[in-house]
Coordinates of C-alpha atoms in Angstrom, one line a residue:
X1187 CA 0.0 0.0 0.0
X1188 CA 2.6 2.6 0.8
X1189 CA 4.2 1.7 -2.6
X1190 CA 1.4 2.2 -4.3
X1191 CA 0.8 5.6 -2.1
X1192 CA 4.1 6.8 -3.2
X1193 CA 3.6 5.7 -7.3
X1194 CA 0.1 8.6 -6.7
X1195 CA 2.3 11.2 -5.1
X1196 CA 4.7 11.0 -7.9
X1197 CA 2.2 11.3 -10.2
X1198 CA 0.8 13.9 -8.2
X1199 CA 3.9 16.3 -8.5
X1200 CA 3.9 15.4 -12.4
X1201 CA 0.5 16.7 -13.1
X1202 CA 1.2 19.9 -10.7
X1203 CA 4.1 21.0 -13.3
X1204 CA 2.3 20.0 -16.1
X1205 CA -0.7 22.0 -15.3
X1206 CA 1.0 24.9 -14.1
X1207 CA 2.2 25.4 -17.8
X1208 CA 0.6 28.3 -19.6
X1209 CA -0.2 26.3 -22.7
X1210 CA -1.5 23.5 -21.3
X1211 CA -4.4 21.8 -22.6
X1212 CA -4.7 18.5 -21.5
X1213 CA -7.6 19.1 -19.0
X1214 CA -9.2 16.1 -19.9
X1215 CA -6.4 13.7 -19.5
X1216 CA -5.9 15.2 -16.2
X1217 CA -9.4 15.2 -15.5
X1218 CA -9.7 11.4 -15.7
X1219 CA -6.8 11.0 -13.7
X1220 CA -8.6 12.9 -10.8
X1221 CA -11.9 10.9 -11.1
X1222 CA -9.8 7.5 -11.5
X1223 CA -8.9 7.7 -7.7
X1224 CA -10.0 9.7 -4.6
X1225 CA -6.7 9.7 -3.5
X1226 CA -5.5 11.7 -6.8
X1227 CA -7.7 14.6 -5.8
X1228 CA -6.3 14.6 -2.1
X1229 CA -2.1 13.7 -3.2
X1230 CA -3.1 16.7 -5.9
X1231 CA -3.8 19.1 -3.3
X1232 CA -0.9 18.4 -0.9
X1233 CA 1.2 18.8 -3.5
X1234 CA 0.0 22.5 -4.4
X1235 CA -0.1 22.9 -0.5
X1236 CA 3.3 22.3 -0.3
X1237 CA 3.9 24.5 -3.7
X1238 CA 2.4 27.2 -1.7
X1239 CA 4.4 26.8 0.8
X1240 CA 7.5 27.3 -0.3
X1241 CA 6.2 30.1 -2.2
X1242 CA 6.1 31.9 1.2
X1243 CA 9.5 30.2 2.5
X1244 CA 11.4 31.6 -0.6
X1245 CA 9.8 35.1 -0.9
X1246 CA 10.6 35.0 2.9
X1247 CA 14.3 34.0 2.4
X1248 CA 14.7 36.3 -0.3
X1249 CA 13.2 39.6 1.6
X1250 CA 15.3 38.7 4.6
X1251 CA 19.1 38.7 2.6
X1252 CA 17.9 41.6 0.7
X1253 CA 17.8 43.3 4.4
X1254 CA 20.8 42.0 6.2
X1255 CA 23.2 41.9 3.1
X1256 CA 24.2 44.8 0.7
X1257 CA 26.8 43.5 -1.6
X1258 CA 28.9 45.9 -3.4
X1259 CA 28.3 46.6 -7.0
X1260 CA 30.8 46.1 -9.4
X1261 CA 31.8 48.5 -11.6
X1262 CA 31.3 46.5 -14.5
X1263 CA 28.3 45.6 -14.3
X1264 CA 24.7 46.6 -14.6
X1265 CA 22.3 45.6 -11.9
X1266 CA 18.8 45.0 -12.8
X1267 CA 16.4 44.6 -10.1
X1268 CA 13.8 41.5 -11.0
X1269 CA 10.3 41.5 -11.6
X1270 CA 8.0 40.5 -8.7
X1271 CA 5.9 37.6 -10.0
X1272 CA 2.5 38.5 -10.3
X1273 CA 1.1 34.7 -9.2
X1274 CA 3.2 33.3 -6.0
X1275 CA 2.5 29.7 -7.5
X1276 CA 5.0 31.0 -10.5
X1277 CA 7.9 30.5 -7.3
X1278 CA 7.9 27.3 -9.0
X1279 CA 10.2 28.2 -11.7
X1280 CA 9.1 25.4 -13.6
X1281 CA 10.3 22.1 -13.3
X1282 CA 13.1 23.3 -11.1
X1283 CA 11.6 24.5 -8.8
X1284 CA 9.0 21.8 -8.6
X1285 CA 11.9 19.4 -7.6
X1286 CA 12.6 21.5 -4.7
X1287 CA 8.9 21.8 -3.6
X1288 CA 8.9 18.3 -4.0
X1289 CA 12.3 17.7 -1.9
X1290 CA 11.7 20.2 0.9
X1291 CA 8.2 18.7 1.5
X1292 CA 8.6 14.8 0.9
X1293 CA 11.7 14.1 -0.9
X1294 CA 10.0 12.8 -3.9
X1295 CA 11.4 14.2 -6.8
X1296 CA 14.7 12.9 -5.9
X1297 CA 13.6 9.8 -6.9
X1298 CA 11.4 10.2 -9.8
X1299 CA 13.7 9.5 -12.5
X1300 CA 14.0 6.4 -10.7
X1301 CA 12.1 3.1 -12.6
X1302 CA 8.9 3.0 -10.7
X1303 CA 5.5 0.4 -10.4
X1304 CA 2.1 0.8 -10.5
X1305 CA 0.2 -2.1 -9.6
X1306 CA -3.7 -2.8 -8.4
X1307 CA -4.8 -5.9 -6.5
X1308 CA -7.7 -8.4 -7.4
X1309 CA -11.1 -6.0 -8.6
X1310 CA -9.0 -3.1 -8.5
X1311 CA -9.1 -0.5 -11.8
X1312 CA -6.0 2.1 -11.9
X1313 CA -5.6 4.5 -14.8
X1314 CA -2.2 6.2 -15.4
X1315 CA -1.9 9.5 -17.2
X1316 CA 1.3 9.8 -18.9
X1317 CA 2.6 12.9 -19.6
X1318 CA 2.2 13.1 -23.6
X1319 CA -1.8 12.7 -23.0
X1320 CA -1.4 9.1 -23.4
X1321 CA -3.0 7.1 -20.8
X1322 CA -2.6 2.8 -19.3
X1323 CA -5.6 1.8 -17.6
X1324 CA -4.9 -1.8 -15.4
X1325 CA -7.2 -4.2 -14.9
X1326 CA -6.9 -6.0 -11.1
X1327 CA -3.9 -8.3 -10.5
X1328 CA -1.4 -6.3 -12.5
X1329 CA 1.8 -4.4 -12.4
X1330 CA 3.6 -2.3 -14.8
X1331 CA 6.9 -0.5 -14.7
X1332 CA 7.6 3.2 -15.8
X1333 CA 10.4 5.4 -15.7
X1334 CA 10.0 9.0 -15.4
X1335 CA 13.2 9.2 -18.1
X1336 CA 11.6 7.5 -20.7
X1337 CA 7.6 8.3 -20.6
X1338 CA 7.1 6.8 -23.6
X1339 CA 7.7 3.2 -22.6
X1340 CA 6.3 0.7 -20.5
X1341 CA 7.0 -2.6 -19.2
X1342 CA 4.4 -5.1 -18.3
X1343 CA 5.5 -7.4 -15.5
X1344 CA 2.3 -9.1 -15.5
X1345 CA -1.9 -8.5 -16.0
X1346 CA -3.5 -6.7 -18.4
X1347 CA -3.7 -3.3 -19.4
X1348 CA -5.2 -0.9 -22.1
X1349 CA -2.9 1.6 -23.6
X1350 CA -4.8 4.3 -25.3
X1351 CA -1.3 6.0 -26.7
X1352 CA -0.6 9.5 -29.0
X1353 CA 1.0 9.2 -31.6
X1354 CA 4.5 11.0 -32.3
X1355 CA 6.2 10.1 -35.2
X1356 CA 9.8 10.1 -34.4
X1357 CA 9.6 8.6 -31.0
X1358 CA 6.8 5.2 -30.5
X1359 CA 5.7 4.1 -27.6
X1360 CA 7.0 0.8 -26.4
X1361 CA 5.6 -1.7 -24.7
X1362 CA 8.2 -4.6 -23.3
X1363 CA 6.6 -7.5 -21.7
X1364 CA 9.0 -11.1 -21.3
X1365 CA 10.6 -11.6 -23.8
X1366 CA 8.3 -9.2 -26.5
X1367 CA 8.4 -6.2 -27.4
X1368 CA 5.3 -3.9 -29.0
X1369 CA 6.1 -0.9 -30.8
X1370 CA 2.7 0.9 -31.0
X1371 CA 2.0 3.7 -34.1
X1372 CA -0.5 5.6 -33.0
X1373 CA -2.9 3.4 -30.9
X1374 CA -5.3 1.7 -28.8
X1375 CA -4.4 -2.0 -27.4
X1376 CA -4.5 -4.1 -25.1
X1377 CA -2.2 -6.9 -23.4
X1378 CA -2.3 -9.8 -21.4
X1379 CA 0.4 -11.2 -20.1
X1380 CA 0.1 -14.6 -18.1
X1381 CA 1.7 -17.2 -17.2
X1382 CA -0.1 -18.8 -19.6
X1383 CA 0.2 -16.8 -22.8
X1384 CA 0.5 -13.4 -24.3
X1385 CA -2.3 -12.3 -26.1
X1386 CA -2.5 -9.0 -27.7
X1387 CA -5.3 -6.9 -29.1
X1388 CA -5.9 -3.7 -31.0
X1389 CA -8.6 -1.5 -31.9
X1390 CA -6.8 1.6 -33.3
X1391 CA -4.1 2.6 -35.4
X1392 CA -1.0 -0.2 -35.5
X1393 CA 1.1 -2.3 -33.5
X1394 CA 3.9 -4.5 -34.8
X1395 CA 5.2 -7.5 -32.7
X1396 CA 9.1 -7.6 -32.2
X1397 CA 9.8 -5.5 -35.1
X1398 CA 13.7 -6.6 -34.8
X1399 CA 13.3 -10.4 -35.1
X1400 CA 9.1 -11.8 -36.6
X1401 CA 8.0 -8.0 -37.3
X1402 CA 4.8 -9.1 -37.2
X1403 CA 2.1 -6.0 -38.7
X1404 CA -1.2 -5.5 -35.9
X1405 CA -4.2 -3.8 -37.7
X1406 CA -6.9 -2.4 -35.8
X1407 CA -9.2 -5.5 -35.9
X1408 CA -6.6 -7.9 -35.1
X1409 CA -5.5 -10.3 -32.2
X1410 CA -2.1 -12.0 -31.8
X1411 CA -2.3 -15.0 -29.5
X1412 CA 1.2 -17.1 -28.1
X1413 CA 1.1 -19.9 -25.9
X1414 CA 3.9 -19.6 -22.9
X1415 CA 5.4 -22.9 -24.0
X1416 CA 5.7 -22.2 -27.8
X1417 CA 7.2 -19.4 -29.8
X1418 CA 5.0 -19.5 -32.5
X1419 CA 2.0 -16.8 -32.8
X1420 CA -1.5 -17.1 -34.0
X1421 CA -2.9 -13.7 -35.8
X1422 CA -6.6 -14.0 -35.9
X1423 CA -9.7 -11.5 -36.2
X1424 CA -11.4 -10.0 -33.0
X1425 CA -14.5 -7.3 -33.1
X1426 CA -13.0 -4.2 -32.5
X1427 CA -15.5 -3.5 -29.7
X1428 CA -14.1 -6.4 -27.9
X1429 CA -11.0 -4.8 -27.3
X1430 CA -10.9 -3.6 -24.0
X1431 CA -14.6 -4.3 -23.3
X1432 CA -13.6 -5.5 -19.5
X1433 CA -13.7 -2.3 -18.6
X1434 CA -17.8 -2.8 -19.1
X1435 CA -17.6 -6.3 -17.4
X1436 CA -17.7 -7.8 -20.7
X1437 CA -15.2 -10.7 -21.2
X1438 CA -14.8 -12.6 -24.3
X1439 CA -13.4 -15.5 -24.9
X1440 CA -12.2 -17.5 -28.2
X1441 CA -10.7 -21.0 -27.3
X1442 CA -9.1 -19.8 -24.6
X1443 CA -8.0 -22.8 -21.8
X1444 CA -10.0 -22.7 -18.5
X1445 CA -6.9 -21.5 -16.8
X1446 CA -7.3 -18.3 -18.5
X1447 CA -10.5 -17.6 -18.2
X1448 CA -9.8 -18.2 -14.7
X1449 CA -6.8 -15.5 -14.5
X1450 CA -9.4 -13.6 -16.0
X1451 CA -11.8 -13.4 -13.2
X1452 CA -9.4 -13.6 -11.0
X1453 CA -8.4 -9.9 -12.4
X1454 CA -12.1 -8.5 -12.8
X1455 CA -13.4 -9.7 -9.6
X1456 CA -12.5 -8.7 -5.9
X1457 CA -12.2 -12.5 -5.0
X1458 CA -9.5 -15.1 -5.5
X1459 CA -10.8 -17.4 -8.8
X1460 CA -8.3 -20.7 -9.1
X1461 CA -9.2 -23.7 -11.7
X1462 CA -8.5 -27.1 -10.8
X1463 CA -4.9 -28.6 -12.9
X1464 CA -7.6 -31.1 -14.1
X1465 CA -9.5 -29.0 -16.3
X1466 CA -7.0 -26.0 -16.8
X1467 CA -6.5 -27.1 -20.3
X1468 CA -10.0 -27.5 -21.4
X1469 CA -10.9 -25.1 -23.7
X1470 CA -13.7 -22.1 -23.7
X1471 CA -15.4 -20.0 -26.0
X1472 CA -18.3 -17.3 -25.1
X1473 CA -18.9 -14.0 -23.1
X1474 CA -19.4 -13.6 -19.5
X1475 CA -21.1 -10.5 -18.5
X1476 CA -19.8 -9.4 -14.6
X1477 CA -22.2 -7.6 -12.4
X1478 CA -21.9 -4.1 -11.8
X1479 CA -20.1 -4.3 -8.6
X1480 CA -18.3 -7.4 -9.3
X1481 CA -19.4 -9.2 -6.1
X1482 CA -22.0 -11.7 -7.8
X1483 CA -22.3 -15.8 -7.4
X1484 CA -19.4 -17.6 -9.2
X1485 CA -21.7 -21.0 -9.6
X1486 CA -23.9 -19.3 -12.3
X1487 CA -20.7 -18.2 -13.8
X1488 CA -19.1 -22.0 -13.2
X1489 CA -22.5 -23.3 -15.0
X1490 CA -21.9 -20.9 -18.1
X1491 CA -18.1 -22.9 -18.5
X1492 CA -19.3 -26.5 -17.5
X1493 CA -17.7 -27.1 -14.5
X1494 CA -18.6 -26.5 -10.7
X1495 CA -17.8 -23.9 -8.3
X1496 CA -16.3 -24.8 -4.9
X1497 CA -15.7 -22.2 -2.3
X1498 CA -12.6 -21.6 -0.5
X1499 CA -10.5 -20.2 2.4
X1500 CA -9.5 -17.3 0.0
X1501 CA -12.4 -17.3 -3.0
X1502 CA -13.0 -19.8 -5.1
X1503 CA -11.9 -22.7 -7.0
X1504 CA -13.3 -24.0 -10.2
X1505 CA -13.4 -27.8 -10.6
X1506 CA -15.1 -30.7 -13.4
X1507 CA -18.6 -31.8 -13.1
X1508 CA -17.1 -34.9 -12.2
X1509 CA -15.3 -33.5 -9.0
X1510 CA -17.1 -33.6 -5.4
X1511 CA -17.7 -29.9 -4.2

């Protein structure tokens, strides 16, 4: 938790210098970032607090040398009094002076060039606003890595994610997850990465898989599908609508193994989902629409696969019609 507390302050102190930027126009990036999480609002506000207050600390520095010191002027030189700033949030000098609001009141800016993780936990949504105006939203059970030196990249340790990214020409977003690597050109996807398989998704623009070694082309309206165990892919046609559609509580499945389907709850829902090894590997194909809040039955959802529900310490576990509950 206090990982995941300091990932929102640093993103906090981000969107403070971004928006404090006279042509900035991202309001609705910034916007969904606030609503994502009621702790944005509140790490948002600290952070202008602490803005604020070091507005006061340096005027008060400044006025206080200006009384005690009086250099002598050289000769040479031409002294030119500065200009008092007309808005005391402008103390921040930019991204410079950001840093040192950020040290003197937490000592986070020190380390956010540093490589850091986002991660939410089983249920949980989490959207990250990147400071191009692209944006990741993460399903539950997933963690990503980001690095405040390179904002257009990403790694994805594990889970799934939906990167809505803006396009710049001469520098693509890139996505590295195992052993992959997605070069996005101008996009909308979205990846799963199990232990399972990788399957990736798009819905706008292009993506092309490891464009140094099988180079493979992504369409919008196309799915590419690997197994764990085997380095050969399987391109295939998805509905573009289905792209992303867990964000409704809409999951869709096309021969996927009961093991996935499983991971997949097990992301969407606020409860642990496991599968019996027995009937990981039998295959599924259909839609599963969640419940608003998540928190339904998982027997009507077991009946919908074939198999039986059996509840546990920590959730449940889905087992064969075969099996005693």
């Amino acid at each position: 938790m206090a990982e995941k507390d300091n990932d929102i302050r640093d993103q906090a102190v981000a969107w403070v210098i971004r928006t404090q930027a006279a042509d900035f126009a991202k309001w609705e990036e910034f916007t969904l970032w606030l609503e994502a999480d009621h702790r944005h609002n509140l790490a948002y506000e600290k952070v202008l607090s602490a803005v604020d207050n070091l507005s006061d600390l340096t005027v008060s520095i400044t006025q206080a040398k200006s009384e005690k010191t009086v250099f002598p002027k050289p000769a040479n030189d031409e002294y030119i009094t500065p200009e008092r700033l007309p808005n005391r949030r402008r103390v921040m000098f930019g991204a410079i002076a950001a840093s040192l609001v950020v040290a003197v009141s937490a000592g986070v800016w020190t380390q956010m060039p540093q490589p850091y993780d986002v991660m939410t936990g089983p249920g949980e949504r989490e959207i990250v606003a990147l400071p191009d105006g692209s944006k990741i939203t993460l399903n539950g059970n997933t963690k990503i890595a980001l690095d405040h030196k390179r904002p257009r990249y990403a790694r994805l340790v594990g889970g799934e994610a939906l990167f809505t990214v803006v396009h710049q020409q001469n520098d693509p977003f890139v996505v590295d997850t195992a052993d992959v690597r997605l070069v996005d050109a101008g996009t909308e996807f979205n990846v799963i990465r199990t232990a399972d398989a990788l399957d990736v998704t798009v819905s706008e623009g292009l993506v092309i898989y490891n464009p140094d070694r099988e180079n493979v082309s992504l369409p919008a309206g196309k799915r590419l599908y690997r197994p764990a165990a085997k380095n050969r892919v399987t391109v295939s046609t998805i509905a573009i609508e289905q792209v992303g559609s867990w964000r409704t509580g809409r999951l869709s499945f096309a021969g996927e193994t009961l093991g996935e389907v499983a991971a997949a709850l097990d992301r969407n829902l606020p409860v642990s989902i496991a599968v019996s090894p027995d009937i990981a590997g039998r295959p599924f194909s259909g839609v599963i629409q969640l419940d608003g809040d998540g928190q339904q039955n998982i027997e009507p959802i077991a009946a919908v696969l074939g198999v039986q529900a059996k509840k546990t310490g920590k959730g449940w576990i889905l087992i064969g019609d075969d099996a005693v509950p």
